[in-house]
Amino acid sequence: MFGYRTDGEKVKDLPAFFRLIPHIMKKRSDAHVYYQEDISLEPLDNYIDAKSKEGINISYMNIIYAAIVRLLAEKPRLNRFVMNGITYQRNKIYVSLAIKKSMSEDGTETTIKLPFTGTENIFEVKEKLDSAIAENKSDDVENSTDKLAKFLGFVPNFLIKLAVNLFMFLDKHGLLPKSIINASPFHASAFLTNMGSLGIDAIFHHIYDFGTVGMFLSMGKKKKSYIFDDDSFKEARCISLAWVADERICDGYYYANSIKSFKKYLKKPELLELPISANNKE
């Protein structure tokens, strides 16, 4: 059936303008919008210290990853994607993450993609994330993404080109096998990278034209910066967060409110311990 996909349902009640713009901006690389902001670490550090006293080790990554999951649950239009001019609502929350197995120039990089319902609290997200990172840090472990990449690595370049073009054609028409979609980190709600772990500031990372990722979020290293808070500028320890998003999936007002909601969880991470409220979900 035309428009059918295994990873999402066609959105039928789009405003006229949002039915039009995927035909004007046909690729995600045509539709990038950028946003960057320095986030104070004080509330995150206070929360991490409080949890440490309870015997719970929480990281910045845990908080930010959990905030992304909660945001995608509360703002479901962020969990949409455009394929072949059609807008789809993704049927689950998936967040991809790049992992460096060892911090060296020759160290192997891999990716993980974790599924969520959006009802998880920060502790449930932390457990799933930390377990996946620990498991995939080992050079002896190959996840489904690694196995697919390794298989293609044995194929001559011209066949790789043919295979990728075939995958993109099948994906465009909703015929890409579910096994490949499940293995692909490029078929996700959002992608997160921690540039701070590499000792540099946040970057604006492009969204891939292959797959369905609608947002790419980058975390930077800790630094001192001036931020505007409580109607005044002040110097604070911060990290930068840089977003790249597909403007075809929702309007600027929706994106702005989504960023405000995201910042709310970074100012009060304890909110991520609470169950998602029906009042906060559309």
PDB file of C-alpha atoms in Angstrom:
ATOM      1  CA  MET A   1       0.000   0.000   0.000  1.00  0.00           C
ATOM      2  CA  PHE A   2       1.363   3.426  -0.959  1.00  0.00           C
ATOM      3  CA  GLY A   3       2.717   5.324   2.027  1.00  0.00           C
ATOM      4  CA  TYR A   4       2.874   2.275   4.330  1.00  0.00           C
ATOM      5  CA  ARG A   5       5.956   1.865   6.517  1.00  0.00           C
ATOM      6  CA  THR A   6       6.856  -0.508   9.332  1.00  0.00           C
ATOM      7  CA  ASP A   7       8.412   2.266  11.464  1.00  0.00           C
ATOM      8  CA  GLY A   8       5.704   4.917  11.313  1.00  0.00           C
ATOM      9  CA  GLU A   9       2.222   5.952  10.262  1.00  0.00           C
ATOM     10  CA  LYS A  10       1.335   8.600   7.714  1.00  0.00           C
ATOM     11  CA  VAL A  11       0.205  11.885   9.292  1.00  0.00           C
ATOM     12  CA  LYS A  12      -3.133  12.716   7.675  1.00  0.00           C
ATOM     13  CA  ASP A  13      -4.092  16.016   9.305  1.00  0.00           C
ATOM     14  CA  LEU A  14      -1.156  18.196   8.255  1.00  0.00           C
ATOM     15  CA  PRO A  15      -1.695  21.899   7.531  1.00  0.00           C
ATOM     16  CA  ALA A  16      -1.462  22.737   3.828  1.00  0.00           C
ATOM     17  CA  PHE A  17       1.936  24.423   4.193  1.00  0.00           C
ATOM     18  CA  PHE A  18       3.487  21.368   5.841  1.00  0.00           C
ATOM     19  CA  ARG A  19       2.180  19.180   3.059  1.00  0.00           C
ATOM     20  CA  LEU A  20       3.916  21.473   0.585  1.00  0.00           C
ATOM     21  CA  ILE A  21       7.363  22.079   2.079  1.00  0.00           C
ATOM     22  CA  PRO A  22       8.644  18.454   1.784  1.00  0.00           C
ATOM     23  CA  HIS A  23       8.265  18.889  -1.974  1.00  0.00           C
ATOM     24  CA  ILE A  24      10.261  22.134  -1.901  1.00  0.00           C
ATOM     25  CA  MET A  25      12.909  20.915   0.557  1.00  0.00           C
ATOM     26  CA  LYS A  26      13.177  17.347  -0.661  1.00  0.00           C
ATOM     27  CA  LYS A  27      16.141  16.265   1.472  1.00  0.00           C
ATOM     28  CA  ARG A  28      16.975  16.714   5.148  1.00  0.00           C
ATOM     29  CA  SER A  29      20.132  18.519   4.096  1.00  0.00           C
ATOM     30  CA  ASP A  30      17.833  21.112   2.455  1.00  0.00           C
ATOM     31  CA  ALA A  31      15.922  21.626   5.695  1.00  0.00           C
ATOM     32  CA  HIS A  32      18.545  22.020   8.432  1.00  0.00           C
ATOM     33  CA  VAL A  33      17.914  24.580  11.164  1.00  0.00           C
ATOM     34  CA  TYR A  34      20.534  25.291  13.832  1.00  0.00           C
ATOM     35  CA  TYR A  35      20.358  26.265  17.483  1.00  0.00           C
ATOM     36  CA  GLN A  36      23.026  26.519  20.182  1.00  0.00           C
ATOM     37  CA  GLU A  37      22.922  27.520  23.839  1.00  0.00           C
ATOM     38  CA  ASP A  38      25.182  27.352  26.876  1.00  0.00           C
ATOM     39  CA  ILE A  39      23.553  25.470  29.752  1.00  0.00           C
ATOM     40  CA  SER A  40      24.535  26.095  33.369  1.00  0.00           C
ATOM     41  CA  LEU A  41      25.952  23.020  35.081  1.00  0.00           C
ATOM     42  CA  GLU A  42      24.989  24.151  38.593  1.00  0.00           C
ATOM     43  CA  PRO A  43      21.577  22.406  38.744  1.00  0.00           C
ATOM     44  CA  LEU A  44      22.999  19.291  37.083  1.00  0.00           C
ATOM     45  CA  ASP A  45      25.940  19.179  39.514  1.00  0.00           C
ATOM     46  CA  ASN A  46      23.621  19.690  42.492  1.00  0.00           C
ATOM     47  CA  TYR A  47      21.421  16.828  41.314  1.00  0.00           C
ATOM     48  CA  ILE A  48      24.400  14.556  40.639  1.00  0.00           C
ATOM     49  CA  ASP A  49      25.794  15.289  44.129  1.00  0.00           C
ATOM     50  CA  ALA A  50      22.417  14.607  45.769  1.00  0.00           C
ATOM     51  CA  LYS A  51      22.060  11.274  43.964  1.00  0.00           C
ATOM     52  CA  SER A  52      25.660  10.359  44.826  1.00  0.00           C
ATOM     53  CA  LYS A  53      24.785  10.669  48.521  1.00  0.00           C
ATOM     54  CA  GLU A  54      22.013   8.128  47.859  1.00  0.00           C
ATOM     55  CA  GLY A  55      24.532   5.771  46.268  1.00  0.00           C
ATOM     56  CA  ILE A  56      23.349   6.477  42.702  1.00  0.00           C
ATOM     57  CA  ASN A  57      25.921   7.546  40.119  1.00  0.00           C
ATOM     58  CA  ILE A  58      24.357   9.883  37.555  1.00  0.00           C
ATOM     59  CA  SER A  59      26.250  11.494  34.669  1.00  0.00           C
ATOM     60  CA  TYR A  60      25.555  14.508  32.478  1.00  0.00           C
ATOM     61  CA  MET A  61      24.950  12.044  29.648  1.00  0.00           C
ATOM     62  CA  ASN A  62      22.317  10.202  31.713  1.00  0.00           C
ATOM     63  CA  ILE A  63      20.440  13.441  32.382  1.00  0.00           C
ATOM     64  CA  ILE A  64      20.581  14.761  28.833  1.00  0.00           C
ATOM     65  CA  TYR A  65      19.692  11.413  27.286  1.00  0.00           C
ATOM     66  CA  ALA A  66      16.743  10.995  29.679  1.00  0.00           C
ATOM     67  CA  ALA A  67      15.614  14.558  28.926  1.00  0.00           C
ATOM     68  CA  ILE A  68      15.607  13.776  25.197  1.00  0.00           C
ATOM     69  CA  VAL A  69      13.478  10.669  25.754  1.00  0.00           C
ATOM     70  CA  ARG A  70      11.014  12.614  27.921  1.00  0.00           C
ATOM     71  CA  LEU A  71      10.887  15.485  25.419  1.00  0.00           C
ATOM     72  CA  LEU A  72      10.106  13.158  22.504  1.00  0.00           C
ATOM     73  CA  ALA A  73       7.287  11.629  24.551  1.00  0.00           C
ATOM     74  CA  GLU A  74       5.801  14.997  25.499  1.00  0.00           C
ATOM     75  CA  LYS A  75       6.325  16.618  22.100  1.00  0.00           C
ATOM     76  CA  PRO A  76       5.461  13.824  19.648  1.00  0.00           C
ATOM     77  CA  ARG A  77       5.724  16.036  16.560  1.00  0.00           C
ATOM     78  CA  LEU A  78       9.482  15.983  17.163  1.00  0.00           C
ATOM     79  CA  ASN A  79       9.230  12.237  16.589  1.00  0.00           C
ATOM     80  CA  ARG A  80       8.110  12.628  12.989  1.00  0.00           C
ATOM     81  CA  PHE A  81      10.064  12.190   9.788  1.00  0.00           C
ATOM     82  CA  VAL A  82       9.619  12.931   6.100  1.00  0.00           C
ATOM     83  CA  MET A  83      10.156  10.300   3.442  1.00  0.00           C
ATOM     84  CA  ASN A  84       9.346  10.666  -0.258  1.00  0.00           C
ATOM     85  CA  GLY A  85       7.353  13.849   0.427  1.00  0.00           C
ATOM     86  CA  ILE A  86       5.174  12.176   3.074  1.00  0.00           C
ATOM     87  CA  THR A  87       5.270  12.978   6.785  1.00  0.00           C
ATOM     88  CA  TYR A  88       5.164  10.049   9.198  1.00  0.00           C
ATOM     89  CA  GLN A  89       4.677   9.741  12.949  1.00  0.00           C
ATOM     90  CA  ARG A  90       7.262   7.310  14.284  1.00  0.00           C
ATOM     91  CA  ASN A  91       5.687   4.474  16.249  1.00  0.00           C
ATOM     92  CA  LYS A  92       8.345   4.343  18.968  1.00  0.00           C
ATOM     93  CA  ILE A  93      11.095   6.494  20.466  1.00  0.00           C
ATOM     94  CA  TYR A  94      14.633   5.605  19.395  1.00  0.00           C
ATOM     95  CA  VAL A  95      17.735   7.573  20.374  1.00  0.00           C
ATOM     96  CA  SER A  96      21.070   6.790  18.702  1.00  0.00           C
ATOM     97  CA  LEU A  97      24.451   7.453  20.298  1.00  0.00           C
ATOM     98  CA  ALA A  98      27.993   7.310  18.922  1.00  0.00           C
ATOM     99  CA  ILE A  99      30.502   5.473  21.144  1.00  0.00           C
ATOM    100  CA  LYS A 100      34.296   5.438  20.967  1.00  0.00           C
ATOM    101  CA  LYS A 101      35.487   2.029  22.173  1.00  0.00           C
ATOM    102  CA  SER A 102      38.860   3.461  23.235  1.00  0.00           C
ATOM    103  CA  MET A 103      40.063   7.063  23.429  1.00  0.00           C
ATOM    104  CA  SER A 104      42.804   6.834  20.823  1.00  0.00           C
ATOM    105  CA  GLU A 105      43.099   7.869  17.194  1.00  0.00           C
ATOM    106  CA  ASP A 106      43.018   4.210  16.187  1.00  0.00           C
ATOM    107  CA  GLY A 107      40.128   3.365  18.501  1.00  0.00           C
ATOM    108  CA  THR A 108      37.039   1.879  16.876  1.00  0.00           C
ATOM    109  CA  GLU A 109      33.795   3.857  16.848  1.00  0.00           C
ATOM    110  CA  THR A 110      30.380   2.266  16.981  1.00  0.00           C
ATOM    111  CA  THR A 111      26.793   3.359  17.486  1.00  0.00           C
ATOM    112  CA  ILE A 112      23.939   2.138  19.612  1.00  0.00           C
ATOM    113  CA  LYS A 113      20.224   2.760  19.165  1.00  0.00           C
ATOM    114  CA  LEU A 114      17.943   2.208  22.134  1.00  0.00           C
ATOM    115  CA  PRO A 115      14.128   1.922  22.079  1.00  0.00           C
ATOM    116  CA  PHE A 116      11.877   3.660  24.596  1.00  0.00           C
ATOM    117  CA  THR A 117       8.167   4.055  25.202  1.00  0.00           C
ATOM    118  CA  GLY A 118       8.587   7.537  26.721  1.00  0.00           C
ATOM    119  CA  THR A 119       7.194   6.459  30.089  1.00  0.00           C
ATOM    120  CA  GLU A 120      10.664   5.671  31.501  1.00  0.00           C
ATOM    121  CA  ASN A 121      12.070   7.712  34.383  1.00  0.00           C
ATOM    122  CA  ILE A 122      15.715   8.794  34.532  1.00  0.00           C
ATOM    123  CA  PHE A 123      16.793   5.707  36.460  1.00  0.00           C
ATOM    124  CA  GLU A 124      15.287   3.344  33.881  1.00  0.00           C
ATOM    125  CA  VAL A 125      16.907   5.320  31.047  1.00  0.00           C
ATOM    126  CA  LYS A 126      20.235   5.344  32.899  1.00  0.00           C
ATOM    127  CA  GLU A 127      20.179   1.582  33.440  1.00  0.00           C
ATOM    128  CA  LYS A 128      19.455   0.851  29.793  1.00  0.00           C
ATOM    129  CA  LEU A 129      21.980   3.415  28.505  1.00  0.00           C
ATOM    130  CA  ASP A 130      24.828   2.493  30.862  1.00  0.00           C
ATOM    131  CA  SER A 131      24.362  -1.230  30.168  1.00  0.00           C
ATOM    132  CA  ALA A 132      24.435  -0.675  26.400  1.00  0.00           C
ATOM    133  CA  ILE A 133      27.540   1.529  26.578  1.00  0.00           C
ATOM    134  CA  ALA A 134      29.396  -0.934  28.812  1.00  0.00           C
ATOM    135  CA  GLU A 135      28.490  -3.852  26.563  1.00  0.00           C
ATOM    136  CA  ASN A 136      29.485  -2.092  23.341  1.00  0.00           C
ATOM    137  CA  LYS A 137      32.770  -0.677  24.697  1.00  0.00           C
ATOM    138  CA  SER A 138      34.380  -4.084  24.292  1.00  0.00           C
ATOM    139  CA  ASP A 139      36.266  -4.719  21.047  1.00  0.00           C
ATOM    140  CA  ASP A 140      34.956  -8.282  21.164  1.00  0.00           C
ATOM    141  CA  VAL A 141      31.330  -7.168  20.930  1.00  0.00           C
ATOM    142  CA  GLU A 142      29.669  -6.491  17.578  1.00  0.00           C
ATOM    143  CA  ASN A 143      26.143  -5.088  17.566  1.00  0.00           C
ATOM    144  CA  SER A 144      23.802  -5.340  14.599  1.00  0.00           C
ATOM    145  CA  THR A 145      25.106  -2.053  13.151  1.00  0.00           C
ATOM    146  CA  ASP A 146      28.703  -3.289  13.375  1.00  0.00           C
ATOM    147  CA  LYS A 147      27.794  -6.574  11.696  1.00  0.00           C
ATOM    148  CA  LEU A 148      26.039  -4.819   8.818  1.00  0.00           C
ATOM    149  CA  ALA A 149      28.972  -2.404   8.346  1.00  0.00           C
ATOM    150  CA  LYS A 150      31.477  -5.283   8.544  1.00  0.00           C
ATOM    151  CA  PHE A 151      29.560  -7.242   5.924  1.00  0.00           C
ATOM    152  CA  LEU A 152      29.546  -4.259   3.567  1.00  0.00           C
ATOM    153  CA  GLY A 153      33.250  -3.775   4.297  1.00  0.00           C
ATOM    154  CA  PHE A 154      34.033  -6.997   2.454  1.00  0.00           C
ATOM    155  CA  VAL A 155      32.143  -5.801  -0.627  1.00  0.00           C
ATOM    156  CA  PRO A 156      33.917  -3.915  -3.463  1.00  0.00           C
ATOM    157  CA  ASN A 157      33.250  -0.166  -3.577  1.00  0.00           C
ATOM    158  CA  PHE A 158      31.022  -0.285  -6.648  1.00  0.00           C
ATOM    159  CA  LEU A 159      28.827  -2.887  -4.950  1.00  0.00           C
ATOM    160  CA  ILE A 160      28.694  -0.810  -1.748  1.00  0.00           C
ATOM    161  CA  LYS A 161      27.471   2.107  -3.852  1.00  0.00           C
ATOM    162  CA  LEU A 162      24.835  -0.092  -5.468  1.00  0.00           C
ATOM    163  CA  ALA A 163      23.786  -1.528  -2.101  1.00  0.00           C
ATOM    164  CA  VAL A 164      23.434   1.898  -0.437  1.00  0.00           C
ATOM    165  CA  ASN A 165      21.507   3.259  -3.419  1.00  0.00           C
ATOM    166  CA  LEU A 166      19.251   0.215  -3.264  1.00  0.00           C
ATOM    167  CA  PHE A 167      18.705   0.691   0.474  1.00  0.00           C
ATOM    168  CA  MET A 168      17.806   4.360  -0.087  1.00  0.00           C
ATOM    169  CA  PHE A 169      15.406   3.466  -2.912  1.00  0.00           C
ATOM    170  CA  LEU A 170      13.705   0.790  -0.819  1.00  0.00           C
ATOM    171  CA  ASP A 171      13.530   3.136   2.174  1.00  0.00           C
ATOM    172  CA  LYS A 172      12.019   5.893   0.056  1.00  0.00           C
ATOM    173  CA  HIS A 173       9.210   3.567  -0.997  1.00  0.00           C
ATOM    174  CA  GLY A 174       8.661   1.863   2.370  1.00  0.00           C
ATOM    175  CA  LEU A 175      10.208  -1.427   1.247  1.00  0.00           C
ATOM    176  CA  LEU A 176      13.383  -1.469   3.332  1.00  0.00           C
ATOM    177  CA  PRO A 177      13.415  -4.675   5.416  1.00  0.00           C
ATOM    178  CA  LYS A 178      12.550  -4.180   9.065  1.00  0.00           C
ATOM    179  CA  SER A 179      15.774  -5.948  10.068  1.00  0.00           C
ATOM    180  CA  ILE A 180      17.844  -3.229   8.363  1.00  0.00           C
ATOM    181  CA  ILE A 181      15.730  -0.433   9.889  1.00  0.00           C
ATOM    182  CA  ASN A 182      16.228  -1.995  13.333  1.00  0.00           C
ATOM    183  CA  ALA A 183      19.996  -2.245  12.777  1.00  0.00           C
ATOM    184  CA  SER A 184      20.380   1.247  11.347  1.00  0.00           C
ATOM    185  CA  PRO A 185      21.281   4.080  13.767  1.00  0.00           C
ATOM    186  CA  PHE A 186      20.135   6.456  11.025  1.00  0.00           C
ATOM    187  CA  HIS A 187      16.536   5.328  11.508  1.00  0.00           C
ATOM    188  CA  ALA A 188      15.909   6.979  14.868  1.00  0.00           C
ATOM    189  CA  SER A 189      14.055   9.823  16.529  1.00  0.00           C
ATOM    190  CA  ALA A 190      17.253  11.636  17.502  1.00  0.00           C
ATOM    191  CA  PHE A 191      21.018  11.228  17.428  1.00  0.00           C
ATOM    192  CA  LEU A 192      23.269  12.322  20.307  1.00  0.00           C
ATOM    193  CA  THR A 193      27.023  12.821  20.360  1.00  0.00           C
ATOM    194  CA  ASN A 194      29.195  13.816  23.314  1.00  0.00           C
ATOM    195  CA  MET A 195      31.982  16.010  21.942  1.00  0.00           C
ATOM    196  CA  GLY A 196      32.895  16.949  25.501  1.00  0.00           C
ATOM    197  CA  SER A 197      34.326  13.448  25.957  1.00  0.00           C
ATOM    198  CA  LEU A 198      36.752  14.324  23.146  1.00  0.00           C
ATOM    199  CA  GLY A 199      37.737  17.572  24.849  1.00  0.00           C
ATOM    200  CA  ILE A 200      36.099  19.995  22.414  1.00  0.00           C
ATOM    201  CA  ASP A 201      33.002  22.165  22.311  1.00  0.00           C
ATOM    202  CA  ALA A 202      29.663  21.212  20.785  1.00  0.00           C
ATOM    203  CA  ILE A 203      29.455  21.045  17.005  1.00  0.00           C
ATOM    204  CA  PHE A 204      26.604  21.442  14.543  1.00  0.00           C
ATOM    205  CA  HIS A 205      26.350  17.935  13.132  1.00  0.00           C
ATOM    206  CA  HIS A 206      24.418  17.436   9.905  1.00  0.00           C
ATOM    207  CA  ILE A 207      21.348  15.217   9.785  1.00  0.00           C
ATOM    208  CA  TYR A 208      21.793  12.286   7.439  1.00  0.00           C
ATOM    209  CA  ASP A 209      19.795  12.108   4.227  1.00  0.00           C
ATOM    210  CA  PHE A 210      19.887   8.333   4.620  1.00  0.00           C
ATOM    211  CA  GLY A 211      17.397   7.161   7.222  1.00  0.00           C
ATOM    212  CA  THR A 212      14.844   9.137   9.215  1.00  0.00           C
ATOM    213  CA  VAL A 213      16.644  11.001  12.028  1.00  0.00           C
ATOM    214  CA  GLY A 214      14.980  14.380  12.572  1.00  0.00           C
ATOM    215  CA  MET A 215      17.276  15.879  15.238  1.00  0.00           C
ATOM    216  CA  PHE A 216      20.993  15.771  15.996  1.00  0.00           C
ATOM    217  CA  LEU A 217      22.135  17.014  19.408  1.00  0.00           C
ATOM    218  CA  SER A 218      25.765  17.617  20.330  1.00  0.00           C
ATOM    219  CA  MET A 219      27.152  18.088  23.877  1.00  0.00           C
ATOM    220  CA  GLY A 220      30.309  20.140  24.400  1.00  0.00           C
ATOM    221  CA  LYS A 221      33.058  20.213  27.014  1.00  0.00           C
ATOM    222  CA  LYS A 222      32.741  21.972  30.371  1.00  0.00           C
ATOM    223  CA  LYS A 223      33.708  25.646  30.262  1.00  0.00           C
ATOM    224  CA  LYS A 224      33.029  29.034  31.796  1.00  0.00           C
ATOM    225  CA  SER A 225      30.606  31.253  29.937  1.00  0.00           C
ATOM    226  CA  TYR A 226      28.213  34.138  30.467  1.00  0.00           C
ATOM    227  CA  ILE A 227      24.560  33.153  30.477  1.00  0.00           C
ATOM    228  CA  PHE A 228      21.342  35.135  30.838  1.00  0.00           C
ATOM    229  CA  ASP A 229      19.354  33.882  33.808  1.00  0.00           C
ATOM    230  CA  ASP A 230      16.873  35.522  36.190  1.00  0.00           C
ATOM    231  CA  ASP A 231      16.912  38.724  34.104  1.00  0.00           C
ATOM    232  CA  SER A 232      20.677  39.191  34.438  1.00  0.00           C
ATOM    233  CA  PHE A 233      23.939  38.041  32.904  1.00  0.00           C
ATOM    234  CA  LYS A 234      26.244  35.960  35.053  1.00  0.00           C
ATOM    235  CA  GLU A 235      29.356  33.862  34.656  1.00  0.00           C
ATOM    236  CA  ALA A 236      28.791  30.160  35.161  1.00  0.00           C
ATOM    237  CA  ARG A 237      30.250  26.737  34.505  1.00  0.00           C
ATOM    238  CA  CYS A 238      28.473  25.501  31.407  1.00  0.00           C
ATOM    239  CA  ILE A 239      28.309  23.061  28.589  1.00  0.00           C
ATOM    240  CA  SER A 240      27.146  24.004  25.112  1.00  0.00           C
ATOM    241  CA  LEU A 241      24.325  22.118  23.444  1.00  0.00           C
ATOM    242  CA  ALA A 242      24.057  22.405  19.674  1.00  0.00           C
ATOM    243  CA  TRP A 243      20.963  21.263  17.787  1.00  0.00           C
ATOM    244  CA  VAL A 244      20.416  20.557  14.116  1.00  0.00           C
ATOM    245  CA  ALA A 245      16.783  19.817  13.261  1.00  0.00           C
ATOM    246  CA  ASP A 246      14.590  19.098  10.251  1.00  0.00           C
ATOM    247  CA  GLU A 247      12.294  22.100   9.912  1.00  0.00           C
ATOM    248  CA  ARG A 248       9.785  20.131   7.832  1.00  0.00           C
ATOM    249  CA  ILE A 249       8.384  18.137  10.758  1.00  0.00           C
ATOM    250  CA  CYS A 250       7.016  21.019  12.862  1.00  0.00           C
ATOM    251  CA  ASP A 251       6.954  24.817  12.973  1.00  0.00           C
ATOM    252  CA  GLY A 252       9.257  27.216  14.801  1.00  0.00           C
ATOM    253  CA  TYR A 253       6.801  27.861  17.618  1.00  0.00           C
ATOM    254  CA  TYR A 254       6.639  24.146  18.383  1.00  0.00           C
ATOM    255  CA  TYR A 255      10.424  23.858  18.266  1.00  0.00           C
ATOM    256  CA  ALA A 256      10.821  26.864  20.577  1.00  0.00           C
ATOM    257  CA  ASN A 257       8.418  25.412  23.148  1.00  0.00           C
ATOM    258  CA  SER A 258      10.220  22.077  22.868  1.00  0.00           C
ATOM    259  CA  ILE A 259      13.579  23.693  23.648  1.00  0.00           C
ATOM    260  CA  LYS A 260      12.017  25.453  26.650  1.00  0.00           C
ATOM    261  CA  SER A 261      10.692  22.112  27.898  1.00  0.00           C
ATOM    262  CA  PHE A 262      14.089  20.505  27.405  1.00  0.00           C
ATOM    263  CA  LYS A 263      15.808  23.284  29.373  1.00  0.00           C
ATOM    264  CA  LYS A 264      13.230  22.832  32.154  1.00  0.00           C
ATOM    265  CA  TYR A 265      14.492  19.293  32.709  1.00  0.00           C
ATOM    266  CA  LEU A 266      18.109  20.443  32.730  1.00  0.00           C
ATOM    267  CA  LYS A 267      17.285  23.076  35.356  1.00  0.00           C
ATOM    268  CA  LYS A 268      15.330  20.566  37.447  1.00  0.00           C
ATOM    269  CA  PRO A 269      16.562  17.042  36.619  1.00  0.00           C
ATOM    270  CA  GLU A 270      14.533  15.671  39.537  1.00  0.00           C
ATOM    271  CA  LEU A 271      11.456  16.095  37.315  1.00  0.00           C
ATOM    272  CA  LEU A 272      12.781  13.216  35.237  1.00  0.00           C
ATOM    273  CA  GLU A 273      12.216  10.916  38.216  1.00  0.00           C
ATOM    274  CA  LEU A 274       8.468  11.505  37.982  1.00  0.00           C
ATOM    275  CA  PRO A 275       6.182   9.615  35.601  1.00  0.00           C
ATOM    276  CA  ILE A 276       5.211  11.457  32.453  1.00  0.00           C
ATOM    277  CA  SER A 277       2.094  13.506  33.112  1.00  0.00           C
ATOM    278  CA  ALA A 278      -0.903  13.159  30.851  1.00  0.00           C
ATOM    279  CA  ASN A 279      -1.194  16.944  31.080  1.00  0.00           C
ATOM    280  CA  ASN A 280       2.233  17.343  29.494  1.00  0.00           C
ATOM    281  CA  LYS A 281       1.676  14.911  26.643  1.00  0.00           C
ATOM    282  CA  GLU A 282      -0.195  15.968  23.521  1.00  0.00           C
TER     283      GLU A 282
END
